[in-house]
XYZ file of C-alpha atoms in Angstrom:
530
model
C -0.066 -0.014 0.145
C 2.596 2.292 0.794
C 4.171 1.943 -2.651
C 1.877 5.069 -3.514
C 4.405 7.098 -1.270
C 7.657 6.092 -2.754
C 9.979 8.402 -4.144
C 8.257 9.202 -7.296
C 6.975 12.156 -5.082
C 10.177 14.009 -5.780
C 9.429 14.389 -9.591
C 8.159 17.622 -11.266
C 9.442 19.475 -7.995
C 8.237 23.267 -7.921
C 9.595 26.157 -5.983
C 8.162 26.359 -2.382
C 7.156 30.012 -3.390
C 5.389 28.639 -6.291
C 3.642 26.052 -4.413
C 2.283 28.161 -1.701
C 0.796 30.591 -4.154
C -0.884 27.644 -5.974
C -2.211 26.281 -2.593
C -3.385 29.858 -1.599
C -5.593 30.318 -4.828
C -7.087 26.774 -4.084
C -8.134 27.776 -0.425
C -11.744 28.283 0.188
C -13.510 30.924 2.217
C -14.781 29.557 5.530
C -18.406 30.323 4.337
C -18.135 28.622 0.960
C -16.072 25.619 2.416
C -18.716 25.318 5.185
C -21.382 24.864 2.588
C -19.585 22.679 0.260
C -18.694 20.270 3.336
C -21.994 20.441 4.666
C -23.670 19.525 1.192
C -21.360 16.730 0.825
C -21.469 15.594 4.400
C -25.191 15.552 3.978
C -24.902 13.103 1.045
C -22.501 11.154 2.741
C -25.002 10.971 5.715
C -27.753 9.951 3.469
C -25.517 7.319 2.168
C -24.407 6.130 5.774
C -28.032 5.804 6.750
C -29.003 3.719 3.977
C -25.787 1.615 4.909
C -27.268 1.220 8.630
C -30.778 0.435 7.191
C -29.493 -2.338 5.237
C -27.071 -3.534 8.155
C -30.460 -3.419 10.300
C -32.638 -5.179 7.469
C -30.011 -8.069 7.040
C -28.878 -8.784 10.832
C -31.114 -6.677 13.023
C -30.325 -5.983 16.615
C -28.855 -9.470 17.006
C -25.692 -11.239 18.225
C -23.752 -10.885 14.935
C -24.008 -7.291 15.158
C -23.026 -7.370 19.137
C -19.748 -9.166 17.713
C -19.047 -7.256 14.966
C -19.055 -4.091 17.233
C -16.777 -5.500 20.022
C -14.312 -6.692 17.231
C -14.095 -3.307 16.027
C -13.041 -1.933 19.654
C -9.525 -2.897 19.015
C -8.713 -1.662 15.422
C -10.644 1.362 16.011
C -9.129 2.141 19.438
C -5.347 1.561 17.800
C -6.194 3.843 14.787
C -7.869 6.583 16.887
C -4.887 6.368 19.606
C -2.440 6.961 16.939
C -4.107 8.304 14.010
C -6.369 10.482 15.834
C -3.865 12.112 18.149
C -1.432 12.546 14.836
C -4.336 14.182 13.184
C -5.055 16.858 15.740
C -1.672 17.760 16.452
C -0.665 17.946 12.978
C -2.531 20.807 11.805
C -1.446 23.351 14.154
C 1.958 22.195 13.875
C 2.135 21.879 10.185
C 0.698 25.677 9.648
C 2.987 26.734 12.440
C 5.892 25.324 10.649
C 5.201 26.649 7.354
C 4.391 30.150 8.470
C 7.874 30.271 10.341
C 10.312 28.233 8.311
C 8.585 27.926 4.931
C 7.081 25.047 2.467
C 9.946 23.005 2.062
C 10.812 22.534 6.026
C 7.219 21.732 6.702
C 6.847 19.328 3.826
C 10.025 17.671 5.197
C 8.618 17.110 8.550
C 5.122 15.914 6.987
C 7.046 13.159 4.864
C 9.000 11.969 7.546
C 5.795 11.841 9.798
C 3.800 9.916 7.179
C 6.633 7.464 6.630
C 7.629 6.817 10.221
C 3.729 6.598 11.069
C 3.100 3.894 8.337
C 5.747 1.605 10.052
C 4.497 2.149 13.486
C 1.077 1.330 12.278
C 2.420 -1.881 10.877
C 3.958 -2.934 14.181
C 0.397 -2.101 15.854
C -1.109 -4.301 13.215
C 1.202 -7.275 14.413
C 0.784 -6.493 18.030
C -3.188 -6.379 17.437
C -3.176 -9.788 15.981
C -1.334 -11.230 19.357
C -3.793 -9.299 21.721
C -7.159 -9.558 20.045
C -8.364 -12.847 21.514
C -7.282 -11.686 24.966
C -8.701 -7.975 24.495
C -12.139 -9.414 23.139
C -12.390 -11.745 26.113
C -11.885 -8.907 28.464
C -14.289 -6.444 27.225
C -17.037 -8.822 26.701
C -16.843 -10.933 29.848
C -20.646 -11.365 29.736
C -20.403 -13.033 26.057
C -21.365 -16.465 25.291
C -18.427 -18.629 23.698
C -20.320 -18.670 20.316
C -20.233 -14.708 20.321
C -16.650 -14.673 21.481
C -15.601 -16.804 18.589
C -17.599 -14.485 16.081
C -16.091 -11.441 17.426
C -12.385 -13.076 17.297
C -13.108 -13.837 13.478
C -14.532 -10.385 12.872
C -11.190 -9.249 14.616
C -8.931 -11.194 12.047
C -10.421 -9.772 9.100
C -10.890 -6.172 10.380
C -7.321 -5.467 11.968
C -5.691 -4.125 8.765
C -8.009 -0.993 8.834
C -6.112 0.237 11.878
C -3.217 0.870 9.418
C -5.418 2.561 6.738
C -7.557 4.795 9.451
C -4.313 6.134 10.735
C -2.994 7.023 7.341
C -6.668 8.489 6.447
C -6.389 10.934 9.168
C -3.066 12.051 8.449
C -3.787 12.805 4.856
C -6.892 14.563 5.613
C -4.985 16.963 7.836
C -2.747 17.709 5.192
C -5.713 18.683 3.046
C -7.387 20.753 5.738
C -4.198 22.447 6.407
C -4.458 24.013 3.188
C -8.256 24.427 3.526
C -9.234 21.997 1.048
C -11.937 20.487 2.317
C -14.011 18.825 -0.505
C -12.037 15.860 -1.532
C -11.525 14.519 1.915
C -15.146 14.744 2.619
C -16.059 13.210 -0.980
C -14.109 10.138 -0.344
C -16.280 9.721 2.693
C -18.908 8.894 0.076
C -16.784 6.254 -1.281
C -16.742 4.615 2.148
C -20.159 4.089 2.152
C -20.664 3.039 -1.566
C -17.833 0.405 -1.200
C -19.437 -0.866 2.087
C -22.918 -1.001 0.942
C -21.785 -3.036 -2.263
C -20.247 -5.736 0.018
C -23.443 -5.755 2.164
C -25.595 -6.332 -0.982
C -23.300 -8.701 -2.502
C -22.406 -10.962 0.407
C -25.546 -10.470 2.865
C -25.359 -14.081 3.670
C -21.798 -13.911 4.878
C -21.200 -11.256 7.681
C -17.823 -11.760 7.984
C -17.117 -10.743 4.105
C -19.915 -8.257 4.126
C -19.078 -6.388 7.429
C -15.479 -7.460 8.185
C -13.850 -7.339 4.621
C -16.230 -4.753 3.617
C -15.463 -2.022 6.103
C -11.779 -2.610 5.833
C -11.590 -2.308 1.801
C -13.830 0.829 1.977
C -11.041 2.469 4.374
C -8.507 1.338 2.282
C -10.070 2.778 -1.091
C -10.390 6.354 0.950
C -6.688 6.297 1.720
C -5.275 5.249 -1.829
C -7.323 8.226 -3.448
C -6.019 10.664 -1.123
C -2.658 9.537 -1.332
C -2.452 9.653 -5.276
C -4.135 13.134 -5.188
C -1.584 14.209 -2.896
C 1.247 13.097 -4.599
C -0.061 15.155 -7.463
C -0.700 18.293 -5.639
C 2.253 18.009 -3.573
C 5.555 17.072 -5.019
C 7.378 18.067 -2.083
C 5.968 15.098 -0.073
C 7.997 12.161 -0.520
C 9.511 9.084 1.568
C 11.656 10.438 4.219
C 13.479 9.199 7.564
C 14.095 12.743 9.531
C 13.678 11.352 12.985
C 15.278 14.380 14.354
C 13.291 16.992 12.310
C 12.106 19.707 14.723
C 8.690 19.471 13.625
C 8.625 15.381 14.519
C 9.681 16.365 17.810
C 7.131 18.802 18.452
C 4.435 16.500 17.279
C 5.437 13.852 19.547
C 5.546 16.202 22.478
C 2.095 17.596 21.917
C 1.067 13.992 20.833
C 1.324 12.344 24.105
C -1.484 14.386 26.013
C -3.842 13.891 22.845
C -3.083 10.226 22.882
C -4.027 9.852 26.493
C -7.128 11.983 25.693
C -8.184 10.135 22.836
C -7.592 6.906 25.180
C -10.127 8.187 27.584
C -12.652 8.447 24.829
C -12.005 4.773 23.756
C -11.927 3.809 27.342
C -15.553 5.240 27.823
C -16.392 2.864 24.820
C -14.758 -0.019 26.429
C -16.731 0.526 29.680
C -19.824 0.810 28.034
C -19.105 -2.596 25.978
C -18.273 -4.165 29.391
C -21.315 -3.181 30.892
C -23.570 -4.004 27.955
C -22.117 -7.440 27.477
C -24.147 -8.343 30.514
C -27.361 -7.642 29.129
C -29.873 -9.458 26.703
C -28.221 -10.194 23.325
C -28.523 -7.513 20.852
C -28.235 -4.745 23.497
C -25.096 -3.595 22.301
C -26.498 -3.424 18.780
C -29.378 -1.365 19.778
C -27.283 0.944 21.921
C -24.988 1.379 18.510
C -28.070 1.919 16.184
C -29.037 4.661 18.775
C -25.803 6.475 18.691
C -25.892 6.133 14.743
C -29.180 8.281 15.031
C -28.041 10.641 17.207
C -24.935 11.221 15.092
C -27.069 12.619 12.113
C -26.997 16.201 13.536
C -23.489 15.736 14.833
C -22.332 14.565 11.701
C -24.164 17.137 9.594
C -23.083 20.250 11.542
C -20.594 19.511 14.309
C -17.993 17.485 12.213
C -18.448 20.050 8.890
C -18.063 23.132 11.191
C -15.151 21.936 13.127
C -13.351 20.546 10.165
C -13.390 24.000 8.238
C -13.020 26.137 11.556
C -9.974 24.320 13.098
C -7.346 24.921 10.621
C -8.217 28.512 10.719
C -8.364 29.063 14.218
C -4.914 27.382 14.461
C -3.523 29.761 11.713
C -5.076 33.000 13.881
C -3.283 31.617 16.937
C 0.045 30.999 15.134
C -0.306 34.776 13.669
C -1.148 36.197 17.247
C -4.694 37.263 16.070
C -6.309 36.146 19.310
C -9.267 38.430 19.075
C -10.090 36.995 15.846
C -10.026 33.624 17.179
C -12.001 34.391 20.105
C -14.899 35.899 17.759
C -14.701 33.113 15.089
C -14.895 30.593 18.251
C -17.867 32.353 19.583
C -19.629 32.505 16.119
C -19.055 28.965 15.323
C -20.436 27.721 18.849
C -23.602 29.531 18.158
C -23.962 28.303 14.580
C -23.765 24.818 16.169
C -26.241 25.362 18.608
C -28.651 26.897 15.973
C -28.869 23.543 14.635
C -28.232 20.947 17.339
C -30.408 22.185 19.871
C -33.950 21.736 17.882
C -32.338 18.492 16.592
C -31.666 17.210 20.251
C -35.466 18.053 21.037
C -36.805 16.587 18.081
C -35.023 13.333 18.900
C -36.384 13.681 22.575
C -39.777 13.881 21.670
C -39.599 11.443 18.646
C -37.246 8.496 19.652
C -39.198 5.330 18.885
C -40.893 6.708 15.988
C -37.465 8.160 14.358
C -36.091 4.312 15.018
C -39.039 2.756 13.417
C -38.872 4.952 10.260
C -35.199 4.450 9.912
C -34.578 0.654 10.671
C -37.867 -1.272 11.564
C -37.718 -3.790 8.324
C -36.292 -7.383 7.985
C -34.459 -8.526 10.653
C -34.949 -5.475 12.853
C -37.865 -6.324 14.897
C -40.416 -3.907 16.841
C -38.872 -5.023 20.019
C -35.503 -3.749 18.578
C -37.181 -0.605 17.965
C -38.384 -0.343 21.260
C -34.761 -0.815 22.884
C -33.178 1.351 20.190
C -35.693 4.171 20.951
C -35.282 4.000 24.781
C -31.651 4.371 24.319
C -31.687 7.211 21.848
C -34.062 9.267 24.317
C -31.222 9.221 26.746
C -28.403 9.684 24.510
C -30.334 12.733 23.200
C -30.334 14.464 26.475
C -26.546 15.026 25.921
C -26.515 16.129 22.220
C -25.881 19.709 23.094
C -23.099 19.125 25.243
C -21.813 16.501 23.114
C -21.729 18.435 19.995
C -20.197 21.378 21.665
C -17.424 19.338 23.178
C -15.779 19.025 19.731
C -15.787 22.948 19.010
C -14.455 23.478 22.487
C -11.723 20.874 22.588
C -10.465 21.966 18.979
C -10.235 25.684 20.647
C -7.673 24.234 23.098
C -5.796 22.350 20.277
C -5.460 25.378 18.351
C -3.756 26.956 21.309
C -1.678 24.038 21.415
C -2.927 23.116 24.958
C -3.495 19.428 24.474
C -3.252 18.602 28.400
C -6.050 20.328 29.639
C -9.017 18.350 27.442
C -7.061 15.147 28.724
C -7.240 16.238 32.456
C -11.076 16.957 32.252
C -11.698 14.021 30.087
C -10.217 11.804 32.474
C -12.785 13.277 35.031
C -15.647 12.521 32.591
C -14.075 8.858 32.265
C -14.485 8.269 36.122
C -17.794 10.033 36.039
C -19.233 7.733 33.265
C -17.872 4.647 34.928
C -19.526 5.361 38.135
C -22.665 6.271 36.633
C -22.755 3.125 34.424
C -22.238 1.025 37.631
C -25.082 2.891 39.432
C -27.662 3.057 36.621
C -27.209 -0.125 34.848
C -29.078 -2.221 37.148
C -32.111 -0.107 37.575
C -32.057 1.202 33.928
C -30.335 -1.540 32.078
C -29.523 0.076 28.473
C -31.274 3.046 29.287
C -28.892 3.926 32.309
C -25.851 3.295 30.036
C -27.030 6.035 27.759
C -27.872 8.248 30.454
C -24.414 8.075 32.179
C -22.863 8.861 28.758
C -24.975 11.950 28.451
C -24.485 13.175 32.087
C -20.871 12.635 31.689
C -20.295 14.438 28.545
C -22.405 17.450 29.823
C -20.120 17.847 33.030
C -17.127 17.679 30.854
C -18.633 20.316 28.450
C -19.219 22.675 31.469
C -15.830 22.315 33.094
C -13.781 22.928 29.604
C -16.047 25.838 28.644
C -15.390 27.576 31.981
C -11.719 27.022 31.753
C -11.605 28.271 28.131
C -13.672 31.576 29.261
C -11.190 32.184 32.082
C -8.060 31.593 30.009
C -9.216 33.815 27.188
C -10.687 36.435 29.568
C -14.113 36.075 28.030
C -15.601 34.458 25.034
C -18.669 36.614 24.130
C -20.616 35.256 27.072
C -23.307 37.757 27.078
C -23.900 37.957 23.422
C -23.923 33.931 23.455
C -26.348 33.631 26.348
C -28.681 36.358 24.388
C -28.501 34.175 21.181
C -29.014 31.065 23.150
C -32.055 32.287 24.632
C -33.391 33.371 21.460
C -32.642 29.900 19.981
C -33.902 28.163 22.908
C -37.287 30.086 22.652
C -37.596 29.196 19.000
C -36.970 25.429 19.883
C -39.632 25.578 22.774
C -42.201 26.844 20.098
C -41.274 24.160 17.778
C -41.509 21.506 20.831
C -45.114 22.645 21.407
C -46.161 22.089 17.871
C -44.243 18.638 17.781
C -46.338 17.466 21.221
C -49.375 18.335 19.371
C -48.837 16.627 16.362
C -46.954 13.606 17.741
C -49.796 10.925 17.286
C -49.536 11.652 13.645
C -45.909 10.423 13.474
C -46.765 6.717 13.904
C -46.272 6.067 10.169
C -43.638 6.989 7.696
C -45.524 9.510 5.812
C -46.877 11.019 9.111
C -43.351 11.390 10.486
C -42.169 13.170 7.402
C -44.993 15.495 7.599
C -44.510 16.257 11.441
C -40.782 16.574 10.876
C -41.376 18.885 7.896
C -43.561 21.166 9.342
C -41.668 21.521 12.682
C -38.545 22.480 10.795
C -40.766 25.198 9.105
C -42.095 26.315 12.467
C -38.661 26.327 13.828
C -37.232 28.386 10.817
C -40.022 30.868 10.885
C -39.489 31.336 14.551
C -35.767 31.826 14.261
C -36.246 34.370 11.440
C -38.557 36.492 13.897
C -36.057 36.088 16.767
C -33.159 36.671 14.532
C -30.302 35.320 16.606
C -26.812 36.528 15.287
C -26.278 33.054 13.678
C -29.312 33.189 11.911
C -28.771 36.685 10.481
C -25.215 35.677 9.393
C -26.630 32.899 7.394
C -29.487 34.976 5.845
C -27.226 37.841 4.925
C -24.894 35.204 3.286
C -27.627 33.970 1.204
C -28.754 37.176 0.315
C -25.671 38.427 -0.944
C -24.985 34.985 -2.712
C -28.424 35.414 -4.488
C -27.779 38.946 -5.353
C -24.511 38.130 -6.739
C -26.193 35.685 -8.987
């Protein structure tokens, strides 16, 4: 696979200044980039939900999905710990190196980082194969022997995905550093198309359809980004400069992120351990509930944070702290404009949403009830969970990777204690509630630390606009409560949701929070220009 990064990168060299001018011309404005990313992300989420619908239809909330999800923990954890930490640290470090030392120095460090990371990931792959059987037994102590054997088989075919996931994160970071967001988002579409092809073609062979399919889909993304990066940036080539200053900075900043990312995966592992003692299909139901909750998170949080993070990192590198604070506040408010009504909608129509999306084929009415109950309690933490990503990225832009780690560790302890307290009386509902409560606590602590460190983040204006968004959401909620009986069928559900969105939009236009005015002005200027 790494042959795509071999010395052919050194051909067709251009001068660093020429390369920089080319890259600058390709950069997209925040507003335009956000719109493009949001549009493509919307398409990707639609395909992603078609994928989840196929999985639910073919396999339901049953043992095979439980085993698949447990097996995916190890490769996704290793990839997240290494690839995720590298990606988060890479963007501000690369931008800082480019600003201060020029393109060539930055690309020397980047080339070495990719090369060395690849071999580290291969080492982790070998380690993963050794520890997988023991790891799976440790995180699923409540599994039967049959489910354990199936999970270990899934793990064997999915383990290579950790190498591809790590490299995917790095290449995505490179594109985002130049504010080129469209292609990395587009390859996400291919992931869903590839996996759906495997699902349909091999539906009777879950190891092939789910295991090999998911690994192949990630590999396809990496190959495409790698080939395009080779064409766009000839300075990217195979290097082993272990002593490059950029690498030293990455390794130094990476450790807290590594620990912080580990905290997030430990939360997942803790949830899996408790859920393994619950009835068969519980892990699958919790996962389907998370997938539904991720609709607004994936549409708005991911799109916004991916676009804003490189910009805030650049602002900090240039000492433009006031601009950084202003952009952060506007981004947070824009996020709330979409996430708050989405969370209320899911709280009021949890089982109806699950029924429309998943209840067909092997996904039974009982699975709908279990998943809907979990979705209700997960939705309680949607506001905090969505905001957390932007707040954490603000700390990373300031090159402070330690604070989110320390607070995340507190969240892990809280989540574990709450799981232990709530799982017996509330079963799967208690696990979902524990996640929501712990994420809310982490968000409140982090936002307060950031506010004090920055000596204000426009709190009064934020609260004023938050009240306007909340009032518009309450108006929408009253409307949903009146029409909820109509949402029992697919057609009725679509009608209720469509009318609710219209009511909320009208309320927002009347109350005019700042983020809504900005979006409206942007649309007017765009229409006027056309």
